[in-house]
Phi, psi and omega in degrees: 000153176200163174247131178263328181220131178236130179233130179242136176230118180055035176259121181053239184275354187263118168290317177203133177208142178227134187224129175262128182242150183250161168299156181078202185289138171229117184251123177259116184249145177164161180297158176298137177097358182268353173113014180296312182295331177299324178293313178300318180297319181297318179295316178297321181295321180299334181271319189248347185061029174211158181258145176278357185250326183225156182266345180243160183278341185310310182295347181282342182266132182304140184306130178093350180255164184259339183206162179228157181230138171237125179234144179206142168272109183256137182240137175225098187064235180270356181268148180225143178219135173268114182254139176220129176241130178255117183264120183235088182305132180085351178227175180290132173285154180231166180217159172227142178238122181054043176062023179282188178292154179302140178229176175300143179302325182294346180291344179273348182299135179095343180285316177242125177251139178223157168231123185240128172245133180218164178306331178300340182289351171298338177294340173302326180268312190268341189271197185280164177302334179306317182294319181289322176298321182295328177306311181288319183294317180296319179296316180298319181291323177298321181281323182227085187306332181298340179293343174301324177291326178295317178300315180296318180297317180297317180299318180296314181297318180299317179297318180295318181294318179296323178297320177295317179298322177294321178296320179297318181296326182276325188258345185097155187267134179229170178297326178296319177300320181297316180292324178291319176300322179299321177296314180294327177304313183291322178291320178296319180293325179298304180291320183295323180291325174297314182294316181294320177301316179297317179298314182295324176294318178296317181296319178298321179288324182288323193310305182293327180289326177297314180299316181293313182297320179296316179298319180293321182287317190261336186071014184277152175271354178284145184262128176280128183232150176229141181220137178274130178251109186256143174289351174286340174273119185304323182290331182264355184301136181094002178296331180290164187261340184193176176269003180289138178245134177297132178292152176294165184309124176035359131100117196294066192305309180227034181297143179292132178270113185283352184278153177252166181297140181272121174282157181301116181291354178067204186276040180305130184269108178244011185294336183270356182288142178275104186295339178289351181243045185303328184297342179268357183282149170283163178298323179297320178295321179296320179296315180296320179294322179295317177300317180297316181294322178299323179294325183287338182252015185305312182297315180296321179296319179296323180289321184265345178061037175217156177277123189259355182230134178145170182303335180289350180254006187270169181211172175232131178262132177248127180224156168252113196057244180251006184265126179301140177288316180294121176089346184237334183281154175287172179301314180295320178295321180296314178299316181297321181292316179297317177298319180300324178297317180288320177296325176295320176299321176300314181294324178297319178294320178297317178298324182294325178218088184278005182294156183297134179083006183260358180299139178291156173288131180257127183240124178243102186263108174055049185260317190296332182298334184269358185252151173284172187300321181294314180292325175301313182297316181291321178296318179299321179294318180290321184284336185295342181284346181294142177298322173220132181235129176248123181237136171244145180202148177272332184238127183304317186289349176288337185265127178305141184302333182295343182257000193266011186284347171228084183250139180238138180261121174263101188270326174200173185302119178088355180249108183231129184225157178290144179257134172274118185267125178257151178298138178268152177291000000 
C-alpha cells in the first residue's frame, strides 16, 4: 500500500497543505514544531480513525475552526481509492470514498493500513495497561474492522453495569438488583469474549515476530517474550489499571456490531479449564468463564462499585527471557522492545494479506535520533522492505543515508520542498 497525494485542510497547524509521496522511503526533515509529526499523525488517522498523540479529536482541528479534512490518494496494488475523512469534534465524523456521498467514518477502515512508531510508544513498556491493551485492540480492528463495533458495545455495557453497581452501593442490595446484574453479566461476557478472543489471536500472531524483530534490532541473545495477563485468572485479577475502555477508532459511532445476543450459558462447567492456556479456549468457553468469575467477585464488586472482571482489567507482560522489561531493561533495550512490537504488527499485517501491493504503510516518527548507530542501521534495513516508508527527523544525519534518496524539507507550516542529498563522508 502507498499514498501518492496527501492533502490537509485545517488539520492541526495546517490551514492547507499538499504533499506528494513516492513509493519506498520518504523522509520529512525539519526543526521541531514545524509540523512533521502532524503529517505522520494525519496518515495514521486516515487508517485507524484515531491519533497516536491524543485521545480526543478536538486538538486535531486547527484553532478557531470547526472541522478538519484529511484526503489521500491510496493505492493497493493496481487499485486506487480517493479517501477523505471529515473530523467533527463533538459530532459524528464522516467520510467519502472516490468522491461519493458521505458515509460513516468507519467505512474507510481497512482500505488503508498503516503501522506507526513514535516516541510515545515507549509508554507500551513504561505506561499503564490501557496502552498495552490498545496495541492489541487497534491491530485487531485494522485487520477486522467490524471489531470496532465490539469495542463500542463492550464499553457501553461496562458503563451500564458500573452505574448499577454504584446504585447498589448507595441504595442497598435487593433481589431485583441481583437479577439485573445477571443480565448485565451475560451481555458483558458476550462482548467481552469476542474482544478477548481477538486479543488472544493477535498476541499469538505477534509473539514469534516480536522475538525475531527484537533479535534483529538489538543483536541480543536474550529472547523477547509477551504474555497475556487476564482477569479471568484469579491470580492475575486486578492487573488492569481501571474500568476505562479505549474507544474504538473514531469513534466507532455507528459501526455495525457483529455480535449476537448471548443466551444464558446455564451451568456450563468451566472449572476444569486451565486458565493459563486461554489461547486454546473457544469464545463460548471464555464467555462462560467470565460469567463464572463475575459471580465469584460479586460481593467485592458491590463494595467497590466497579466491574472487576473483563478485558478492561487485563494487561500484557513483556520480558527478556524471564526478566521484566519495565523497570529492568536499559534505555536501548526498552526502545528496541517497543520498536519490535510495532515491527511485529507490520509483519502480522503482511501475513494477513501477503498479496502484492497489500503491505501496510510504515511510519517512523522521530525515531532514529534515539537510537545508536548500530540500531539505526538495523532499523533502516528492516524498514526498507516496506512498499512505502514515511520517516520524520529533525537532523539530517540522524537518518541513515540509505533512506535519504527522497527527502523533503518542512521549513514552516505549509512550506515543503525537495532536499538535495549530498554524499556523506
